[in-house]
PDB file of C-alpha atoms in Angstrom:
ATOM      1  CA  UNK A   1      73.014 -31.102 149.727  1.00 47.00           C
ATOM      2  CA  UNK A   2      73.311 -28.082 147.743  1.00 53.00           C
ATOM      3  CA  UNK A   3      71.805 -24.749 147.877  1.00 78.00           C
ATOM      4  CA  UNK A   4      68.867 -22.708 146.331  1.00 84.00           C
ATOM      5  CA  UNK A   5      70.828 -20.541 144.420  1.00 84.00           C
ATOM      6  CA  UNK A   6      73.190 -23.482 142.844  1.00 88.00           C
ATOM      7  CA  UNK A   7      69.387 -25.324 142.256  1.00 89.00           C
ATOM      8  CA  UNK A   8      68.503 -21.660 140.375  1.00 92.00           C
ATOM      9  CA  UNK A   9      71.770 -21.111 138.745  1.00 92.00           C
ATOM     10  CA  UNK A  10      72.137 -25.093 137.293  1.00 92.00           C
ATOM     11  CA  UNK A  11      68.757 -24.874 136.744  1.00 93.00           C
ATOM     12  CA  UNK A  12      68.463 -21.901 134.237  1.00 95.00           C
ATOM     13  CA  UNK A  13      71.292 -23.103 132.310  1.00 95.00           C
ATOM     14  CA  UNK A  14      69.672 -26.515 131.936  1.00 95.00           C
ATOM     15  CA  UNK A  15      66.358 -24.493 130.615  1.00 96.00           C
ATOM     16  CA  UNK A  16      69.140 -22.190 128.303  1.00 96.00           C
ATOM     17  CA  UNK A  17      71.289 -25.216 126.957  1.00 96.00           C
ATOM     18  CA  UNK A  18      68.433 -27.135 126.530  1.00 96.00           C
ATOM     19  CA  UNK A  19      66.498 -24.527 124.121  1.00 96.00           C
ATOM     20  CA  UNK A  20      69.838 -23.742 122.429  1.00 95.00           C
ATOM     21  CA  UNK A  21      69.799 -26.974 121.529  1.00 95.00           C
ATOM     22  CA  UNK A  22      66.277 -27.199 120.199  1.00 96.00           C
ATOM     23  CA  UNK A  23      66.791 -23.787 118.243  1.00 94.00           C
ATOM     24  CA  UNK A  24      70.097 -25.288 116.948  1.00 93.00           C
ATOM     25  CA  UNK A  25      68.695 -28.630 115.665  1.00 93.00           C
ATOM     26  CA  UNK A  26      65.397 -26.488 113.789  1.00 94.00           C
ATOM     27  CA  UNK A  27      67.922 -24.059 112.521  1.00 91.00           C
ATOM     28  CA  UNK A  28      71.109 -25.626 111.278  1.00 89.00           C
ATOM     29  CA  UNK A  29      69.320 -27.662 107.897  1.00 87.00           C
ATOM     30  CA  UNK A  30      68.902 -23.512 106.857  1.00 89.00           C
ATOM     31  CA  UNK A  31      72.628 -22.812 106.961  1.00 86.00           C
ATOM     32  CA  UNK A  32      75.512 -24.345 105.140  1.00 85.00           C
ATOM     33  CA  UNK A  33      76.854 -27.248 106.545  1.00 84.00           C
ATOM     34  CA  UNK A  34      80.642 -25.890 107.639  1.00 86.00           C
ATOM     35  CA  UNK A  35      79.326 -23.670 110.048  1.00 87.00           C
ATOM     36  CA  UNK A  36      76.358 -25.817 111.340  1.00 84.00           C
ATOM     37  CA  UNK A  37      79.439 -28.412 112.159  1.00 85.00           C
ATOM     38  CA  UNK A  38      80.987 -25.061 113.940  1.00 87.00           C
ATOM     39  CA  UNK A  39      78.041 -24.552 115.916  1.00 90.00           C
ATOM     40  CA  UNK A  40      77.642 -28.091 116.918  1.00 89.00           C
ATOM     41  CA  UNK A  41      81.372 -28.593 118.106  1.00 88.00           C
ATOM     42  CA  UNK A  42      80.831 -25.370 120.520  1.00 89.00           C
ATOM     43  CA  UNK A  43      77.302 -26.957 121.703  1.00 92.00           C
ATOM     44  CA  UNK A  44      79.176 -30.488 122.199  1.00 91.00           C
ATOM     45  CA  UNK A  45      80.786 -28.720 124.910  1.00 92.00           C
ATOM     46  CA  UNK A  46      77.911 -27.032 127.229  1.00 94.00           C
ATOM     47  CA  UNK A  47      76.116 -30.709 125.957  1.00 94.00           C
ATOM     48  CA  UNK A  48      79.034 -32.441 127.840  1.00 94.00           C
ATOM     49  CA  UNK A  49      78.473 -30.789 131.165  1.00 95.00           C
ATOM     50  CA  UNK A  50      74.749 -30.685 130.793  1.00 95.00           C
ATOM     51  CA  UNK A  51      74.678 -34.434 129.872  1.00 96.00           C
ATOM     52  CA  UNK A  52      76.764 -35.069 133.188  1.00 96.00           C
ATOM     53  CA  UNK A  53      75.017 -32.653 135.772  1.00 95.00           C
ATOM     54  CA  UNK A  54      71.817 -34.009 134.425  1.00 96.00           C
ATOM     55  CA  UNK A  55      72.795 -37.367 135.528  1.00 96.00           C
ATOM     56  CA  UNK A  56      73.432 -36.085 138.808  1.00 94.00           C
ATOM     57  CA  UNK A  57      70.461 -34.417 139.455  1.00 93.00           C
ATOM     58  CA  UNK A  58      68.447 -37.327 138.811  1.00 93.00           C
ATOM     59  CA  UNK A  59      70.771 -40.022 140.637  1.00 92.00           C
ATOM     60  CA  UNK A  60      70.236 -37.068 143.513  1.00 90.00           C
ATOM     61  CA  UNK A  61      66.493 -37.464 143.114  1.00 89.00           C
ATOM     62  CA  UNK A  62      66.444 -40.809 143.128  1.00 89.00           C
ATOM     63  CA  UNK A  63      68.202 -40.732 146.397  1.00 87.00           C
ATOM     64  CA  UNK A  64      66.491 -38.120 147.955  1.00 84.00           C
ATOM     65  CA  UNK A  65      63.294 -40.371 147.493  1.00 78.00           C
ATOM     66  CA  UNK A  66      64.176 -42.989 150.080  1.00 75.00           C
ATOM     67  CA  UNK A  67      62.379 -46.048 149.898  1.00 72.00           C
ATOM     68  CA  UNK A  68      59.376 -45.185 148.179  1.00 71.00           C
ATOM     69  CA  UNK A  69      58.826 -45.628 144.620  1.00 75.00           C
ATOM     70  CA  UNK A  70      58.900 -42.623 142.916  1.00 78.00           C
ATOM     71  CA  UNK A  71      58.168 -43.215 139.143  1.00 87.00           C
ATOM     72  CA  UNK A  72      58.970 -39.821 138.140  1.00 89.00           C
ATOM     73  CA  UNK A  73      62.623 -40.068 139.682  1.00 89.00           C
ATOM     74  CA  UNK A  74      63.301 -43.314 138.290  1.00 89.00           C
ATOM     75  CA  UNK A  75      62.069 -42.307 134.597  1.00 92.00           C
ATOM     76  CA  UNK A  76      64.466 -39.195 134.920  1.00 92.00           C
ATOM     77  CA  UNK A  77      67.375 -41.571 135.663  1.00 92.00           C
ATOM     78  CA  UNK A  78      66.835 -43.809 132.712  1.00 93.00           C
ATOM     79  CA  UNK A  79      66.354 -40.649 130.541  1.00 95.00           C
ATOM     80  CA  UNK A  80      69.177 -38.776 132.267  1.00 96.00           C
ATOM     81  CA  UNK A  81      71.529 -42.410 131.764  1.00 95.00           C
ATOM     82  CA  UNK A  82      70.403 -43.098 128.614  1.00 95.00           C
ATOM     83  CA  UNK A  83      71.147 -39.600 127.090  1.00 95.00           C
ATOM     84  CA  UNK A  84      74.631 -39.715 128.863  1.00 95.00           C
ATOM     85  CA  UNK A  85      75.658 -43.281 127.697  1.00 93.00           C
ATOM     86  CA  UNK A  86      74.817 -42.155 124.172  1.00 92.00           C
ATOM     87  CA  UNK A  87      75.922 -39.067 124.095  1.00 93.00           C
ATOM     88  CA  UNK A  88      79.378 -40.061 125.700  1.00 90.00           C
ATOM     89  CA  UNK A  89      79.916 -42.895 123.461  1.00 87.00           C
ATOM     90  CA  UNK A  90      78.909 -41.016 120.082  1.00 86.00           C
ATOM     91  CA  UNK A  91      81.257 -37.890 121.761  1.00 84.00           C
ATOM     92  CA  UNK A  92      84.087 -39.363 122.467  1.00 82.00           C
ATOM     93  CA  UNK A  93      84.675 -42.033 119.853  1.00 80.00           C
ATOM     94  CA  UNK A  94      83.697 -39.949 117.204  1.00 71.00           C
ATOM     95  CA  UNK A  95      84.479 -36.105 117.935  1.00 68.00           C
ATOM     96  CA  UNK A  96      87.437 -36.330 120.692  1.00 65.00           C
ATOM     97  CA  UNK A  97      89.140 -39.731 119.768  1.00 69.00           C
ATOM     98  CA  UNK A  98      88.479 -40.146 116.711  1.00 66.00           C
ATOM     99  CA  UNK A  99      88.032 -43.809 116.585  1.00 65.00           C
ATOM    100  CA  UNK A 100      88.116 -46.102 113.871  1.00 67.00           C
ATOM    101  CA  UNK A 101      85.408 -47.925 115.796  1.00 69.00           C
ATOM    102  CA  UNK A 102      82.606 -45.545 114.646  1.00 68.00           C
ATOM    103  CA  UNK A 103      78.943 -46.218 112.646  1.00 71.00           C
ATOM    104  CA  UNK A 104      78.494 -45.138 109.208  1.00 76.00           C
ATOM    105  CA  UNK A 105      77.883 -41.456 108.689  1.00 76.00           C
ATOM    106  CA  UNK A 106      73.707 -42.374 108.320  1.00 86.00           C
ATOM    107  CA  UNK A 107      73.824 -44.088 111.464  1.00 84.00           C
ATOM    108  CA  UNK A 108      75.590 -41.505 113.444  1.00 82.00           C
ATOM    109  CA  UNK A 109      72.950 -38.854 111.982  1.00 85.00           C
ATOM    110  CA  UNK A 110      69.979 -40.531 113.358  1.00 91.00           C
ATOM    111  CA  UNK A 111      72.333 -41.326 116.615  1.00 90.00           C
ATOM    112  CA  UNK A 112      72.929 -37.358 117.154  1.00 91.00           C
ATOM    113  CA  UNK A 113      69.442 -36.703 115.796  1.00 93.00           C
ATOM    114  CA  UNK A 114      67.888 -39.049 118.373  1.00 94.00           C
ATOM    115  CA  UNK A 115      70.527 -37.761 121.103  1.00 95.00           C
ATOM    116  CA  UNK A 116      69.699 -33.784 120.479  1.00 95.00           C
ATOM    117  CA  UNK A 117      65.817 -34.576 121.008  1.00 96.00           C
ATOM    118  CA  UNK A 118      66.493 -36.377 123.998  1.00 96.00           C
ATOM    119  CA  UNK A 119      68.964 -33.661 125.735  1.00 96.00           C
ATOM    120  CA  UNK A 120      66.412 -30.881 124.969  1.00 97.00           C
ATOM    121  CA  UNK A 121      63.776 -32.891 126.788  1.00 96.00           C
ATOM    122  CA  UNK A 122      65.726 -34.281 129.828  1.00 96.00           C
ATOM    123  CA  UNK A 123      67.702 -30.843 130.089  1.00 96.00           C
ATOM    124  CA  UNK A 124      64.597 -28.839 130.158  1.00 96.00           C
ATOM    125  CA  UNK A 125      62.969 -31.882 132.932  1.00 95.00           C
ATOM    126  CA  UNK A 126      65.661 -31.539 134.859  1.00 95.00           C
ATOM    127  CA  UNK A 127      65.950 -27.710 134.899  1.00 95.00           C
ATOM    128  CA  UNK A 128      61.890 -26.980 135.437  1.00 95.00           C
ATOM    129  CA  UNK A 129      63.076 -29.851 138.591  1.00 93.00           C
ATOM    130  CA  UNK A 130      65.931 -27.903 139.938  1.00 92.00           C
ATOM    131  CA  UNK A 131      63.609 -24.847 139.756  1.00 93.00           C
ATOM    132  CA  UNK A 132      60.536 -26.020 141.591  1.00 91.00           C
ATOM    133  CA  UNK A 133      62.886 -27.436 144.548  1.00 89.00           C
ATOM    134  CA  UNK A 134      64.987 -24.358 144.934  1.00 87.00           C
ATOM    135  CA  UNK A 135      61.159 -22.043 145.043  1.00 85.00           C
ATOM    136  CA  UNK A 136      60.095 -25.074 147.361  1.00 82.00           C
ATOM    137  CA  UNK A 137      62.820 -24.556 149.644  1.00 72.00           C
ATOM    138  CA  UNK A 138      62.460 -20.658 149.730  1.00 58.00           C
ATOM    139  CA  UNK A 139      58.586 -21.208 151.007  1.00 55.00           C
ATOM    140  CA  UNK A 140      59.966 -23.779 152.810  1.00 49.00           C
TER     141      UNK A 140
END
């Protein structure tokens, strides 16, 4: 459905975002914590789209794997839907809305804690993916 060079381009910036992400969560306890929060609202952003593409790609797998079982598709799906679910809801009720229907400030810590581990390993997954199909289909 879409081409090797969208595969290549989508997934670099999966591999990118994804250790941005990783360096961000190691590095912002060493800075103070106005500009960490700067940091993190810019990263919300390129986490938005990567959350969402990500749960393409792997809704796209799934598909592209017919009838047969594949556990590795299916595993990226619940990852990929898992991380977007939470992400979303922690995003949007907290950051964009601001809604008076949000968890305590402890609770939303180990929500974005758990949330940043997750997108660095389903972001990377899904890049390494989109990379191996788009050299497949050059060989191919």
């Amino acid at each position: 459905m879409y081409t090797k060079p969208l595969k290549r381009l989508f997934g670099h910036a999966h591999i990118l975002v994804g250790l941005a992400v990783a360096g961000q969560f190691v590095a912002s306890p060493t800075y103070d914590v106005t500009t960490s929060s700067d940091v993190w609202d810019a990263m919300s952003f390129a986490m938005a789209v990567g959350a969402g593409t990500a749960l393409v790609v792997a809704l796209m797998r799934v598909l592209e794997a017919g009838k047969l079982p594949d556990w590795r598709a299916t595993t990226m799906l619940i990852a990929a839907g898992g991380l977007f679910l939470l992400f979303y809801r922690l995003w949007l009720s907290w950051e964009v809305f601001e809604s008076a229907e949000t968890p305590p400030w402890e609770i939303r810590l180990l929500l974005w804690y758990f949330i940043d581990v997750l997108f660095v390993i389903v972001s990377i997954t899904v890049g390494r993916y989109l990379l191996r199909t788009a050299r497949s289909q050059a060989g191919g």
